Each structure stands twice: as structure tokens, then as C-alpha cells.
Coordinates of C-alpha atoms in Angstrom, one line a residue:
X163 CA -10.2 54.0 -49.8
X164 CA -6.5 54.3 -51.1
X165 CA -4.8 57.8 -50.2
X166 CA -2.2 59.0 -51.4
X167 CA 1.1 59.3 -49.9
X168 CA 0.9 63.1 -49.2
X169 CA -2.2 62.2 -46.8
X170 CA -0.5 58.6 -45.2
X171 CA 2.8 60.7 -44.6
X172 CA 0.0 63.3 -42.1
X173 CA -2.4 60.8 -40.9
X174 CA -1.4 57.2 -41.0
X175 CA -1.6 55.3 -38.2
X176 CA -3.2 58.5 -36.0
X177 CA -6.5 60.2 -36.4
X178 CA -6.6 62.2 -33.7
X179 CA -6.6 62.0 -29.8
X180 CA -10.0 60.7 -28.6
X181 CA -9.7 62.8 -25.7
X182 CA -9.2 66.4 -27.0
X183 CA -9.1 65.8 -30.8
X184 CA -5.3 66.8 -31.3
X185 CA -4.6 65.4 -34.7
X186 CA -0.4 65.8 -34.2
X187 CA 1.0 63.0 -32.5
X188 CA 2.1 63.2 -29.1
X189 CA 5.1 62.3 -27.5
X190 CA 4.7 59.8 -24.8
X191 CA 7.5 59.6 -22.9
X192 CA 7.2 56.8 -20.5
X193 CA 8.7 53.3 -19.7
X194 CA 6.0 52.0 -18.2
X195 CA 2.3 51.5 -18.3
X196 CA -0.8 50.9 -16.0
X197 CA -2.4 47.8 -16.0
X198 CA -6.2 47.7 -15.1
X199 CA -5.6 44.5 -12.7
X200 CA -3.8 41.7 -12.1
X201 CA -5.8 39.8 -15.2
X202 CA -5.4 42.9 -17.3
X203 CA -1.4 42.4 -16.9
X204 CA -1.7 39.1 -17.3
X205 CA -3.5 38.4 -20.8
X206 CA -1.1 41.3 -22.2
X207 CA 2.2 39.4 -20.8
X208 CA 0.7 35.8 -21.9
X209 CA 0.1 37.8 -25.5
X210 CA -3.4 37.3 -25.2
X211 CA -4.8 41.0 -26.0
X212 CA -2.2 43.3 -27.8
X213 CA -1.7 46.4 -25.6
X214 CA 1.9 48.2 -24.2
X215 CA 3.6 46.7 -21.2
X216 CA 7.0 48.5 -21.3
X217 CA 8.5 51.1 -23.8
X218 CA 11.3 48.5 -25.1
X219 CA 9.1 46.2 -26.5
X220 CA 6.3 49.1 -27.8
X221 CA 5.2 52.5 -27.3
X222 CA 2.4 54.2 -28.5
X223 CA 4.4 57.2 -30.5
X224 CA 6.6 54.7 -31.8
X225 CA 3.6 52.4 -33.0
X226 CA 2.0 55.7 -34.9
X227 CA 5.5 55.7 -36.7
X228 CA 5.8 52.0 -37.4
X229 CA 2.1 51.9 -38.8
X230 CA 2.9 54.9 -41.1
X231 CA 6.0 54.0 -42.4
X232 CA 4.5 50.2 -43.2
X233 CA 1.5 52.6 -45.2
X234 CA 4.1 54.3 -47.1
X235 CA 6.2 51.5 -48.1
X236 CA 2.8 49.5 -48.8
X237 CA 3.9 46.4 -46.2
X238 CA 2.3 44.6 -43.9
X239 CA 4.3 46.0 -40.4
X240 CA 7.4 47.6 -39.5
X241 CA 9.3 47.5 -36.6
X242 CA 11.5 51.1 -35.8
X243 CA 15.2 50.8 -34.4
X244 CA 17.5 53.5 -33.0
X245 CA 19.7 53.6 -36.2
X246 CA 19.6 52.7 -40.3
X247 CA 22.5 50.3 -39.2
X248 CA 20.8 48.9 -35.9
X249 CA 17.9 48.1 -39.1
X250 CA 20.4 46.1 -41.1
X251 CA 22.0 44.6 -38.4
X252 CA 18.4 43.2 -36.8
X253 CA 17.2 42.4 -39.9
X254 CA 20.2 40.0 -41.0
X255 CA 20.8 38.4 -37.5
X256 CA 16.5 37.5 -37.2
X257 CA 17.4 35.3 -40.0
X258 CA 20.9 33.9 -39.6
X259 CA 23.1 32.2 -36.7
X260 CA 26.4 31.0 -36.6
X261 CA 27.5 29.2 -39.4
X262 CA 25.1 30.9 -41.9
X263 CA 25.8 33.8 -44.3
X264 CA 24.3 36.1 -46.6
X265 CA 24.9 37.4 -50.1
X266 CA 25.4 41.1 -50.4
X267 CA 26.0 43.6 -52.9
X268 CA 29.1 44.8 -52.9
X269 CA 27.7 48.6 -53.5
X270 CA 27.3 49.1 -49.8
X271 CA 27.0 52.4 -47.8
X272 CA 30.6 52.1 -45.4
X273 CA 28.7 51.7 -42.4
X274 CA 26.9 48.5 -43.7
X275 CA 29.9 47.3 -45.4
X276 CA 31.9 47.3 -42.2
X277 CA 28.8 45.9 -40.2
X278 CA 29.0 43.3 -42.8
X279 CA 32.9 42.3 -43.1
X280 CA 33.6 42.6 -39.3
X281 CA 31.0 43.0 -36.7
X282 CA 28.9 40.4 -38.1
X283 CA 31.8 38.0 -39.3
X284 CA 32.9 38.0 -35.6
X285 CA 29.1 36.7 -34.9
X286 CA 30.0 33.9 -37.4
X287 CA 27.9 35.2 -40.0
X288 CA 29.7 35.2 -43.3
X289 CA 28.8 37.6 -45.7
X290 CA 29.5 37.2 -49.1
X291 CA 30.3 40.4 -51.6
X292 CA 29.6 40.1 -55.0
X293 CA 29.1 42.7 -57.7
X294 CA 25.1 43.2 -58.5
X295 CA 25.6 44.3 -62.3
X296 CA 25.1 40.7 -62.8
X297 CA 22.4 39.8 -60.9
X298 CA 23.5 35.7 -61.2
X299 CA 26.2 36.5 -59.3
X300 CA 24.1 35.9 -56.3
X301 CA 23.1 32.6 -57.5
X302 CA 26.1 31.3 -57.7
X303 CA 27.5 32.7 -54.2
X304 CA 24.5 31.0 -53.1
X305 CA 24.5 27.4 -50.8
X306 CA 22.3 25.6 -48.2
X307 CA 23.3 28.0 -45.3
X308 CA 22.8 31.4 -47.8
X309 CA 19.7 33.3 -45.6
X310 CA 19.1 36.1 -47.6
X311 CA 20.6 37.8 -49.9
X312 CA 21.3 42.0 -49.5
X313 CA 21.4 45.2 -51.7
X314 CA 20.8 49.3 -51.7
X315 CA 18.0 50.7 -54.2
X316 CA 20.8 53.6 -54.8
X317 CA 23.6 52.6 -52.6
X318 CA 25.6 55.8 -51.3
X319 CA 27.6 57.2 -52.9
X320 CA 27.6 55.1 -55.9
X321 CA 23.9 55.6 -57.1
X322 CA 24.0 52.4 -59.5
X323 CA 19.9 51.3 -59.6
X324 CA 20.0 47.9 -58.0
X325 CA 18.5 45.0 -59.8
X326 CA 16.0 44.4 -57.6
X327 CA 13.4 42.2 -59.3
X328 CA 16.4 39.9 -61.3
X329 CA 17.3 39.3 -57.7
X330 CA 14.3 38.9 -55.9
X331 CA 13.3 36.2 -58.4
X332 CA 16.5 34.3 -57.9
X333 CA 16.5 34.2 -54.3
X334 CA 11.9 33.5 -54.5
X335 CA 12.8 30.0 -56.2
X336 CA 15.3 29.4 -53.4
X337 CA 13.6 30.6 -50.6
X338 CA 15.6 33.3 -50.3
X339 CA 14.1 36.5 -49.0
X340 CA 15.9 39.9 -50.4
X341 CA 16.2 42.6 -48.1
X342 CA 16.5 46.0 -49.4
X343 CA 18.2 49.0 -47.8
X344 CA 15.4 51.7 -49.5
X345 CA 17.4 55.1 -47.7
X346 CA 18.0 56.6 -50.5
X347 CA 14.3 56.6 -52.8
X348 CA 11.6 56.6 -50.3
X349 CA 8.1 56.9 -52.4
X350 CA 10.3 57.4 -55.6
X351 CA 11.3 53.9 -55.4
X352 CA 8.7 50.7 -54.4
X353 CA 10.9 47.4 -54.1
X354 CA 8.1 45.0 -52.7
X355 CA 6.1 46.3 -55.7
X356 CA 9.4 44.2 -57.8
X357 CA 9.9 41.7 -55.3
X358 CA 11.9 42.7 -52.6
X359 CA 10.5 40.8 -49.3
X360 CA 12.3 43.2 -46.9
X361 CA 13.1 47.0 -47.2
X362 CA 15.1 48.8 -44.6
X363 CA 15.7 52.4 -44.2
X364 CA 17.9 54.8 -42.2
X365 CA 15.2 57.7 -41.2
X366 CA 17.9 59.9 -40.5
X367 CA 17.6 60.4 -44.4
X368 CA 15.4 61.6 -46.7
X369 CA 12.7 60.6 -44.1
X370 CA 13.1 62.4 -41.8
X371 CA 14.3 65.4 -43.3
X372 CA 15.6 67.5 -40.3
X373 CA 18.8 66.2 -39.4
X374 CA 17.6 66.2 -36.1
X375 CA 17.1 62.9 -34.9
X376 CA 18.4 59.7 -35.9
X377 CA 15.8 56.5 -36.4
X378 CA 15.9 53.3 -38.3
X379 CA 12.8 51.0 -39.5
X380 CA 12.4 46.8 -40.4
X381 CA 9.1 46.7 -43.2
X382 CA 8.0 44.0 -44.0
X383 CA 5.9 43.4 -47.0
X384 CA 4.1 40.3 -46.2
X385 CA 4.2 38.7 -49.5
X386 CA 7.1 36.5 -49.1
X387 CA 6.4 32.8 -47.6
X388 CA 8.4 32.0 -45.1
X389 CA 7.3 28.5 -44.8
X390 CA 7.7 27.5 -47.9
X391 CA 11.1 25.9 -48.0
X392 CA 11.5 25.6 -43.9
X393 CA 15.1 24.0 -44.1
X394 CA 16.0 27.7 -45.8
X395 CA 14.8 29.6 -43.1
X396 CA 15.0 27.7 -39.9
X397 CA 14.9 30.6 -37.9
X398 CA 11.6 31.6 -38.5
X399 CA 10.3 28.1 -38.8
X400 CA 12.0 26.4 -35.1
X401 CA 9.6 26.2 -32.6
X402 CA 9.8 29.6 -30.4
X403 CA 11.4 28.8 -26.9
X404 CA 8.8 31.2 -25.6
X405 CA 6.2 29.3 -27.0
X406 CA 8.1 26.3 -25.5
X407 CA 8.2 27.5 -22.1
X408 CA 4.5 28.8 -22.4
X409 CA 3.5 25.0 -23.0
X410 CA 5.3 23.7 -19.9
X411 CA 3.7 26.7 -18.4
X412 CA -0.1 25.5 -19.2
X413 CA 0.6 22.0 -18.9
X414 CA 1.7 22.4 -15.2
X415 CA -1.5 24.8 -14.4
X416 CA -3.5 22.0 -16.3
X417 CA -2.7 19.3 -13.9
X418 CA -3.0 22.0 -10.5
X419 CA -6.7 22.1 -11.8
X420 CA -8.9 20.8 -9.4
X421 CA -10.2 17.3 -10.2
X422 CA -13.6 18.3 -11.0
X423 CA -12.1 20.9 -13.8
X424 CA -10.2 18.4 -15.1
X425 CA -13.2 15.4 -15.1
X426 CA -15.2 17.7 -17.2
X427 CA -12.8 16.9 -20.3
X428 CA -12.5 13.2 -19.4
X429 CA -11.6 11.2 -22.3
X430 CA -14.7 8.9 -22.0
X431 CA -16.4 11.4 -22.8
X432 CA -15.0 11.3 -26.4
X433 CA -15.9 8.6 -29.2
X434 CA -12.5 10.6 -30.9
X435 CA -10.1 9.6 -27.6
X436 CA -9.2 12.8 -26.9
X437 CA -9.4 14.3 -23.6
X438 CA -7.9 13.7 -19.5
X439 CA -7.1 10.7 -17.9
X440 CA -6.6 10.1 -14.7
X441 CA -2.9 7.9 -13.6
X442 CA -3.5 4.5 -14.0
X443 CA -6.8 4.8 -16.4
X444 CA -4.4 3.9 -19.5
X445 CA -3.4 0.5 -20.2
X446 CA 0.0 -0.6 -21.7
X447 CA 0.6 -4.7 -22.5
X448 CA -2.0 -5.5 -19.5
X449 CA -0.9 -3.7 -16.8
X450 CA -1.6 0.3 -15.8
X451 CA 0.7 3.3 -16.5
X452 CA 1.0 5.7 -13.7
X453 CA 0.5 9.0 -15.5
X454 CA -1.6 11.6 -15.6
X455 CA -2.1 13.0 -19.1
X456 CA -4.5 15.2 -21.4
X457 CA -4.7 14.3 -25.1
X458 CA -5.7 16.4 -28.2
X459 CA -5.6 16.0 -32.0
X460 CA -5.8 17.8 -34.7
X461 CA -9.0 19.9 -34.6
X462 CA -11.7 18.4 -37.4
X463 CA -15.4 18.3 -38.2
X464 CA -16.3 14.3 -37.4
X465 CA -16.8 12.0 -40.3
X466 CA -21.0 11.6 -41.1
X467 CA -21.8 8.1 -39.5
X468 CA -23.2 5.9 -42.0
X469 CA -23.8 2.4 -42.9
X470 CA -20.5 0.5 -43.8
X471 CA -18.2 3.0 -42.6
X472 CA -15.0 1.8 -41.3
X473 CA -14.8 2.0 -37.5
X474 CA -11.5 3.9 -37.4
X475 CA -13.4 7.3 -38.9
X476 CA -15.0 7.1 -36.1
X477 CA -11.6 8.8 -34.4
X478 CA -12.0 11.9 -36.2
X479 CA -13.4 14.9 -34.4
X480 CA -13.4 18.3 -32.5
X481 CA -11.1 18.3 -29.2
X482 CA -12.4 18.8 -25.3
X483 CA -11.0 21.6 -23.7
X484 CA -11.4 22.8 -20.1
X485 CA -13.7 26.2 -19.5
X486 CA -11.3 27.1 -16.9
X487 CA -8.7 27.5 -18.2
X488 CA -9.2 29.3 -21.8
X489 CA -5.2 29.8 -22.7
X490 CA -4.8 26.1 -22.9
X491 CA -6.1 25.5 -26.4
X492 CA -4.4 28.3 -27.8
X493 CA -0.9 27.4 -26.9
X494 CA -1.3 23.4 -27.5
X495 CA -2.6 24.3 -30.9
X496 CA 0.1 26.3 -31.9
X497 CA 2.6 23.8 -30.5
X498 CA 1.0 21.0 -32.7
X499 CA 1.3 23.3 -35.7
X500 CA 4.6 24.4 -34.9
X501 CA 6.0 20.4 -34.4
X502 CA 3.7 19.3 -37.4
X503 CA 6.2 21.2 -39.9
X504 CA 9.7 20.6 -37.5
X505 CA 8.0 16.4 -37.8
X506 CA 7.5 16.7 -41.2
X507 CA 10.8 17.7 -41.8
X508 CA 12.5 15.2 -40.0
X509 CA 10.3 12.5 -42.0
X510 CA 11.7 13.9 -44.8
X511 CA 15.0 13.5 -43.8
X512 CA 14.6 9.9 -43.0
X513 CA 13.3 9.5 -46.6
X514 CA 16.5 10.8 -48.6
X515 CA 18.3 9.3 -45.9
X516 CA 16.8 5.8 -47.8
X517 CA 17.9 7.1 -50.8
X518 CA 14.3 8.2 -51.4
X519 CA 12.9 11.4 -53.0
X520 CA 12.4 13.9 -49.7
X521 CA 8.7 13.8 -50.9
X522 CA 8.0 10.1 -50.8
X523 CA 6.0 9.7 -47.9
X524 CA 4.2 12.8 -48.1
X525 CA 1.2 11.7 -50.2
X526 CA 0.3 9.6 -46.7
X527 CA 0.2 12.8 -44.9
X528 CA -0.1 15.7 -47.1
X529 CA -3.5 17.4 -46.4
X530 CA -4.5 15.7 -43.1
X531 CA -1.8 14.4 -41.2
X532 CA -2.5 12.5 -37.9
X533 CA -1.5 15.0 -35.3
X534 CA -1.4 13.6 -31.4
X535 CA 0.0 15.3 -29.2
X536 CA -0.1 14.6 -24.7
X537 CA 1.0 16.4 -22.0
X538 CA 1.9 14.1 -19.2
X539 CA 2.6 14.1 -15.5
X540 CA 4.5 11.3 -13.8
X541 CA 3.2 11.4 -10.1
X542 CA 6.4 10.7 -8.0
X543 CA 6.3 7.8 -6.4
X544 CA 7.7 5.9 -3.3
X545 CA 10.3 3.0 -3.4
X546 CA 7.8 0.1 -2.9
X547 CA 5.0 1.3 -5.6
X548 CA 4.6 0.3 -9.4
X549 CA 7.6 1.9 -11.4
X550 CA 5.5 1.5 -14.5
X551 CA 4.9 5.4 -15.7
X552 CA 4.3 4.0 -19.6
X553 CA 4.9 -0.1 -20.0
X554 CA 7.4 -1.1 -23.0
X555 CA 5.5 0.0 -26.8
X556 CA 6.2 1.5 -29.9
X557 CA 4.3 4.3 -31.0
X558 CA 1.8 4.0 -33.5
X559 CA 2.3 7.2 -36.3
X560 CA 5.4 8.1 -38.2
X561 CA 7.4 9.8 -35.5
X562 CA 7.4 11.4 -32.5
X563 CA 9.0 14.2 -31.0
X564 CA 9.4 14.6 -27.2
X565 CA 9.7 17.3 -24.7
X566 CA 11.4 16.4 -21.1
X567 CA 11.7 18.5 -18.1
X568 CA 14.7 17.9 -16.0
X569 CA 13.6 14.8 -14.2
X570 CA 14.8 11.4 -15.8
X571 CA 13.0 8.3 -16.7
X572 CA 12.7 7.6 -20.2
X573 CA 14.4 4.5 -21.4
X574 CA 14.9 2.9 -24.9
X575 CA 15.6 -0.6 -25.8
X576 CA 18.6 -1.3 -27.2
X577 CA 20.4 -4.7 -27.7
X578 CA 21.7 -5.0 -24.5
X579 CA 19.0 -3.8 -22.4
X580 CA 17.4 -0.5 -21.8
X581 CA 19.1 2.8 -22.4
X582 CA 18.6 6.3 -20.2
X583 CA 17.5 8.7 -22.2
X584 CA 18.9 11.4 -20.3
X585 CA 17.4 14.8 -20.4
X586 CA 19.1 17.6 -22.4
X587 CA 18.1 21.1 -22.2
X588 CA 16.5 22.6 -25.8
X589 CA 16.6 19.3 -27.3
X590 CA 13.7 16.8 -28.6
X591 CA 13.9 12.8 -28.6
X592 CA 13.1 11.7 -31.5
X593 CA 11.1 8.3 -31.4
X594 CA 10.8 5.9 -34.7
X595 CA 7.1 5.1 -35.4
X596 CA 5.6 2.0 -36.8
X597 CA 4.3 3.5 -40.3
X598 CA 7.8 4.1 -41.0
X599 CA 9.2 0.7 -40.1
X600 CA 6.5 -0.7 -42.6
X601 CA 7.3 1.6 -45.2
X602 CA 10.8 1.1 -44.9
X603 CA 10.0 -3.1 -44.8
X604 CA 11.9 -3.2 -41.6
X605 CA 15.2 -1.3 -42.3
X606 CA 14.1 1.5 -40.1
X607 CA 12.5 -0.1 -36.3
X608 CA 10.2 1.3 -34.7
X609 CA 12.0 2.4 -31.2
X610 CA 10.8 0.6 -28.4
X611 CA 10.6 3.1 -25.1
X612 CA 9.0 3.1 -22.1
X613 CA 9.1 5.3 -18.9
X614 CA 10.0 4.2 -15.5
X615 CA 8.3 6.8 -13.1
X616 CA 10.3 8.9 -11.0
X617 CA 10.7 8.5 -7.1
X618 CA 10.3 11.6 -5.0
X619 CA 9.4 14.5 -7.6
X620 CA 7.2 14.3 -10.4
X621 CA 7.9 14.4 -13.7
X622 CA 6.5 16.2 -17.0
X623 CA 6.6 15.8 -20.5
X624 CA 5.0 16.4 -23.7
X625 CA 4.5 14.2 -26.4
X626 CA 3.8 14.8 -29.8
X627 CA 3.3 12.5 -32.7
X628 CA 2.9 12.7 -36.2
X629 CA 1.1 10.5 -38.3
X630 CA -0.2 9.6 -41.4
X631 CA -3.7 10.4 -42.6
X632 CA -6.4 8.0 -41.4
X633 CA -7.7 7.5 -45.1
X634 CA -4.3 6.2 -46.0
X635 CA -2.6 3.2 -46.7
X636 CA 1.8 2.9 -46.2
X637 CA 3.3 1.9 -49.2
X638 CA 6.7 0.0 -49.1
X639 CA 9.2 2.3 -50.4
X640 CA 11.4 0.4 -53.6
X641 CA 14.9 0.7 -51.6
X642 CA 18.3 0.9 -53.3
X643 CA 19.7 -2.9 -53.1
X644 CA 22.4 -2.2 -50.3
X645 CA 19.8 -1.0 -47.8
X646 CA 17.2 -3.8 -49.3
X647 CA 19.7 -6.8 -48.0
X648 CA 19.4 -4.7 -44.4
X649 CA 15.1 -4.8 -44.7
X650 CA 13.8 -8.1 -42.9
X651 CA 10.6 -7.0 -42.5
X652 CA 8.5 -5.3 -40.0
X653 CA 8.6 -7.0 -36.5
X654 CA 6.5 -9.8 -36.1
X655 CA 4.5 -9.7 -33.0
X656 CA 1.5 -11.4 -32.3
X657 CA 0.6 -9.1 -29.5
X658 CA 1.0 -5.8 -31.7
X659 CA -0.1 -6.7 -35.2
X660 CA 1.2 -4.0 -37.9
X661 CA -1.7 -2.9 -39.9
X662 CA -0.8 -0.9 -43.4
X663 CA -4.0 0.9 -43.2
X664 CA -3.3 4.0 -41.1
X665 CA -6.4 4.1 -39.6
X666 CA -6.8 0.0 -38.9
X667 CA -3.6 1.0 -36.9
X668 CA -4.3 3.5 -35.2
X669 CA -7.7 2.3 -33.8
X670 CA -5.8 -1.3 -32.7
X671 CA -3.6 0.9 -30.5
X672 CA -6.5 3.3 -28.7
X673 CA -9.0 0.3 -28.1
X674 CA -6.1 -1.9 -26.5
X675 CA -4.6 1.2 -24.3
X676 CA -8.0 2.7 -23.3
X677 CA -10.6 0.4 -22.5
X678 CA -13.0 2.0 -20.8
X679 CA -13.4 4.6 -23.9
X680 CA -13.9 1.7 -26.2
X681 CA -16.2 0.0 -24.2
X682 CA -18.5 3.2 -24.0
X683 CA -17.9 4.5 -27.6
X684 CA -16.8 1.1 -29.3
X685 CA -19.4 -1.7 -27.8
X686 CA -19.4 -3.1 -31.0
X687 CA -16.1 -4.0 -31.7
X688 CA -15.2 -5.1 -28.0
X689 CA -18.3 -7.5 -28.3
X690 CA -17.3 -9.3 -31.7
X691 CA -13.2 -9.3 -30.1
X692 CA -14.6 -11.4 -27.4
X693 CA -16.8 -13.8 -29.3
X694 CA -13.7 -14.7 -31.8

């Protein structure tokens, strides 16, 4: 049922108290909150259950006002700030760093305008004015570091109608969200209903009515996709540093499992090789790696199993995951989605970079891309033990992007001989895969790498790798004659064959490094290897 504003403005977001009835919202003045136990505390600082946990980050009268305002303004969530201008400030700086800027009206409230010119060009965030009668003027103001562009529905004291949905549609094609200050025509006025994808407010106004108490409110309507152009709005499409940490965090509990918990999810257990290995269980050019490691992929239904089917749809399938310990799935799975779109970017990079259209790999991995991903543990070891934590390979997808703790021990081949690649805080390594040194015929090489395991600590990382959709073939990309004279081919090596059928490939590389699954799940082909 839709109400009308009269009733949201009274009752949204509160019915009454479940204890006594009240139907006015109380006040609950408090910074903290009880937790049931230790668990209870726990799941509502890992985000698992939504709940309050300190009265910065949420409180229940403040949630009653958030939810009502977000009803009003018909979005999809608000977030309520101490001020109109702490609202304008948040909502430019969740969406621009250093180096970036905004496009701005240049009928401003003086508050915002000075937020605008000085506070925020002292952050490094230029804003640029320009006059909203023509709304094209914020087109051409507009570059690859332009965030979003901003304007007042009535801006005070001026009262000249923004153009709101001239400008919305502007900044839509670019991936440009607008972000409306609304203060002055709550209810009158209903800028997502033309476009806006962001409406702030001072509630100090015409919301709140009193003069009493000063408030400001974030809404967000929920209709703009902020994942549509990625490179526009990095901010909100970077892997979280949270989430980061939260990885790390589950990967190290993963390993403290006890060996049984971890044996249930064993990787020979798996026709799709996904799953835990013990160190030494995975096989590099002959000899064992010394690593511990749990793999996943993406999550899919299996292929049916019928006569004539390729052997590589056989990789396809659902993922083991450990009953004790629940969290882990959630957070690997939104890590893999997370580096999926940063990957994909990067691929695309490589592909203008070769003079190609950003776009020309993607119909090898649009749809269903190959996602891998491992987290690893390098068991320290002593001086006179095997220093092989991963033996000398290329990896088998597109690319791969690579998280390292602190501890050292990744080396890459280069000309001379191998290469530390030395850990760097908030950084990825970026590795070159073999489907794009066959589509690039050799220009681009697949980076050699290989890990040397660590003496006296262990060591952690995770892997993850993007790859091309098992159904696919790689094409050889028609490059521009100056990079052509530079494309010998890809590397001939009798040991590691490069297949330009994705899935061909990707099968070669998990029947040599994991025997013992192949012999289980893969009888077949083991037995017709060793009669040729």
C-alpha cells in the first residue's frame, strides 16, 4: 500500500514500541549497546546480522529518521549527518579523492560555495563553477576525473528552478551521478522522479520546521548504476580495505582449522578441482610445492554429463566449503566479485594499450568468466629444507591479481635472472596470463613467477585469477604493424603446450599440477596419456 506523505512524515520507519505501544519515537540516548554474548558481538562486528554496536556508526532514533526521510524522498536509504553542509561535504568526498573534481552550479547557498572553493580545494578536490541556465555547460566542464556533477532545486537566495533532468541525462551517459541539494522544496519538488541519483538536504529547513535543532541527511535513490562505467567511479568500485582485511582475516582462521575441518573440503573430493590441499599435495614441473592452500571458483550448476562431451566441462561446478567455519564463503565470494570487475578492467587496459577497442577480449569472458581464486599459506621452513613454495610457471587465465602479506618471496623472471617482488602495502601484483600472450601472438608474455618459501615465519597470500570462459576459444587480435614486428609468437614449450581453447587449457594445467584429483576424477584421460 502506498501512503501518502501526510502519513510517512507520522509513521515511517516506526509503528509503535512493542513493549508499551507508544507510537512517538523515543529518544535513545546512548553510545553503547548490549550484546547477548560473545557470538552475538561478533556476527554484528563481522557484518553478519545488521544490529547497533555503537551510536557513531547507528542508533535506533536516528535509523527511524533515516528510514522516513528515504520514504519521503521515495529512495532507497539515507544516511543523517550533524549539518546540511556536513551532507554536501560527505556526499562529494564518498565519491572523489585527490586529483578529482566535480561540476557545480554556480547558484550555490554561501556555505556550500565556500565548502566548495576552499575547504574542499585544500583536499585537492577541484570544483568546477559553471552557470546551470545552460545545462551543456556541464558537459563541457566535464573530463575523465569529473565525479559528479552538483546543483540546488531552488538554490538560496536566488530561487532559479534547476535543470535537473537536462543534467541528470548528461551526466547518466557519462556515468556521472547528480547530486541534488533538495533544502529548499521537500515533497514540492521530487528530483530522483527526473533523474537526480542523489538528493541532500539541510533539516534545519523546511524539515524540520522548529529552528530548534540542526540535522543533515545523504538519500539515495537507488536507481543510478554505479557499476556501470567503473573507471568513472572508482571509489565505489575499488575493492573495500575492510573487506581486504576481512579476507586475510578468514584465510588465517581457515588454515588454524584443525586438520580434520580442513580434510572434509579436500580437493579430491572434487571432479571441479576446487577445494584444500595439504603442502606438498600440488605439483609444479615434477617436483612438490610447499604450500598449503584452499581453492574456489566461480560458483555454477555442473554441466549434464553426456556422451561426446569435452572433458574440460567437466571443471564446471558448485564449490566445497568447510561447515565450521560459515563466514568463509561469504567473504571469498565477494572478494572474487569485487577483483572480477578491478581484472576486468585491467584487461581492458591491456587491450587499448594494443591499440585495440577496450572491448576486444570481452566476448571470451563476458557472461561466464573463469574466476580462480587461492588462499595460500607458505609453511616457514628451516635452512636445509625444499625452498620450493610454487616451482617456476605461468598462470593459465588472462591475468592475475595478487595479494601479499609482509613476508617476501615472490620472484619473477626477468632477463637476467629472477626479480623480488617485494611486498608493498595496499598494492596488487599484477601477473600476465597465457590467454593474453596468445591473443596478443606473443607481444604481451605471460610472466614467469615462482615463490621461494620463507625461512622462519610463514607466509600468506591470496591469489586470484581471471580467465576466459571455458566454452571459448582466444582469437589473435589484428595488431597495428609497429607492435605486429614486436609479436613472435607465443612461447614454444614442449613441456607447457598453449592450447587456444580456454577450456583445453585450463584442464592441461589442473591434471599436470594435481595428480591425485585427476587420477580419481579423470581415470580416463590419465590412462589414454600413458598409453601414447
Amino acid at each position: 500500500m502506498a501512503y501518502r506523505p501526510e502519513t510517512q512524515a507520522l509513521h515511517a520507519g516506526w509503528r509503535a514500541d512493542a513493549t508499551n505501544g507508544a507510537v512517538a519515537v523515543p529518544i535513545f540516548q546512548t553510545t553503547s549497546y548490549q550484546f547477548a554474548d560473545s557470538e552475538h558481538a561478533r556476527s554484528l562486528f563481522g557484518l553478519e546480522k545488521l544490529g547497533f554496536i555503537y551510536s557513531r556508526t547507528g542508533n535506533p532514533t536516528v535509523d527511524v529518521l533515516e528510514r522516513r526521510l528515504a520514504a519521503l524522498e521515495g529512495g532507497a536509504g539515507a544516511l543523517a549527518l550533524g549539518s546540511g553542509q556536513a551532507a554536501s561535504a560527505f556526499s562529494v568526498l564518498a565519491l572523489s579523492q585527490a586529483g578529482d573534481n566535480i561540476v557545480s552550479s554556480t547558484d550555490l547557498y554561501g556555505g556550500t560555495w565556500n565548502l566548495f572553493a576552499n575547504t574542499l580545494k585544500r583536499q585537492g578536490i577541484e570544483v568546477r563553477f559553471v552557470d546551470p541556465a545552460d545545462p551543456e555547460n556541464f558537459r563541457r566542464a566535464t573530463d575523465d576525473r569529473t565525479r559528479a556533477y552538483y546543483g540546488e532545486t531552488l538554490p538560496n537566495p536566488k530561487l532559479a528552478v534547476f535543470p535537473i533532468a537536462e543534467v541528470a541525462t548528461i551526466g547518466r551517459a557519462a556515468g556521472i551521478p547528480l547530486i541534488l541539494d533538495n533544502t529548499a522544496a521537500p515533497l514540492l519538488a521530487r528530483p530522483f522522479e527526473h533523474g537526480a541519483a542523489v538528493v541532500v538536504y539541510s533539516a534545519t529547513k523546511y524539515l524540520g520546521g522548529h529552528g530548534t535543532s540542526i540535522g543533515g541527511v545523504i538519500i539515495d535513490g537507488g536507481h543510478f548504476d554505479w557499476t556501470s562505467q567503473p573507471d568513472r567511479q572508482p571509489a565505489l568500485n575499488a575493492p573495500d580495505p575492510a573487506l581486504e582485511a576481512e579476507v586475510v582475516v578468514e584465510a588465517n582462521r581457515f588454515f588454524a582449522l584443525p586438520e580434520a575441518d580442513k580434510l572434509t573440503v579436500q580437493m579430491i573430493h572434487s571432479p571441479h578441482f576446487r577445494g584444500y590441499n595439504r603442502a606438498g599435495q600440488e605439483i609444479t614441473r615434477g617436483k612438490q610445492d610447499w604450500r598449503e592452500q584452499f581453492d574456489i571458483h566461480a560458483e555454477r550448476e555442473p554441466w549434464p554429463r553426456t556422451e561426446g562431451m569435452p572433458a574440460w566441462t567437466r571443471l564446471q561446478g558448485p564449490n566445497q566449503w568447510p561447515a565450521a567455519q560459515p563466514r568463509l564463503r561469504e567473504v571469498l565470494l565477494a572478494w572474487q566479485a569485487a577483483l572480477t570487475e578491478v581484472a576486468i578492467r585491467v584487461v581492458r587496459a591491456f587491450a587499448e594499450a594494443l591499440e585495440q577497442s577496450p572491448d576486444a577480449l570481452a566476448p571470451i569472458y563476458e557472461g561466464a568468466p573463469n574466476q580462480t581464486m587461492k588462499i595460500i599459506r607458505y609453511p616457514a621452513r628451516d635452512a636445509d629444507e625444499s625452498d620450493q613454495g610454487v616451482g617456476a610457471h605461468k598462470d593459465s587465465g588472462l591475468l592475475t591479481l595478487l595479494l601479499q602479506d609482509e613476508v617476501g618471496g615472490l620472484q619473477v623472471q626477468g632477463k637476467d635472472g629472477w626479480i623480488d617482488a617485494v611486498p608493498v602495502p595496499g598494492t596488487f601484483v599484477v601477473n600476465i596470463g597465457e590467454l593474453l600472450e596468445l591473443a596478443s601472438n606473443g607481444y604481451l608474455r605471460a610472466t614467469v613467477h615462482r615463490v621461494v618459501s620463507p625461512e622462519g615465519r610463514d607466509r600468506l597470500s591470496v591469489a586470484f585469477f581471471l580467465g576466459a570462459r571455458l566454452d571459448s576459444t582466444v582469437p589473435v587480435l589484428a595488431l597495428p604493424p609497429h607492435l605486429a614486428a614486436e609479436a613472435t609468437g607465443p612461447t614454444a614449450d614442449p613441456d607447457n603446450p598453449l592450447f587456444r581453447k580456454v577450456g583445453e587449457n585450463y584442464l592441461k594445467g589442473r591434471l599436470r599440477s594435481h595428480p591425485d584429483v585427476a587420477r580419481r576424477h579423470y581415470a580416463d584421460l590419465v590412462e589414454q596419456s600413458a598409453s601414447c
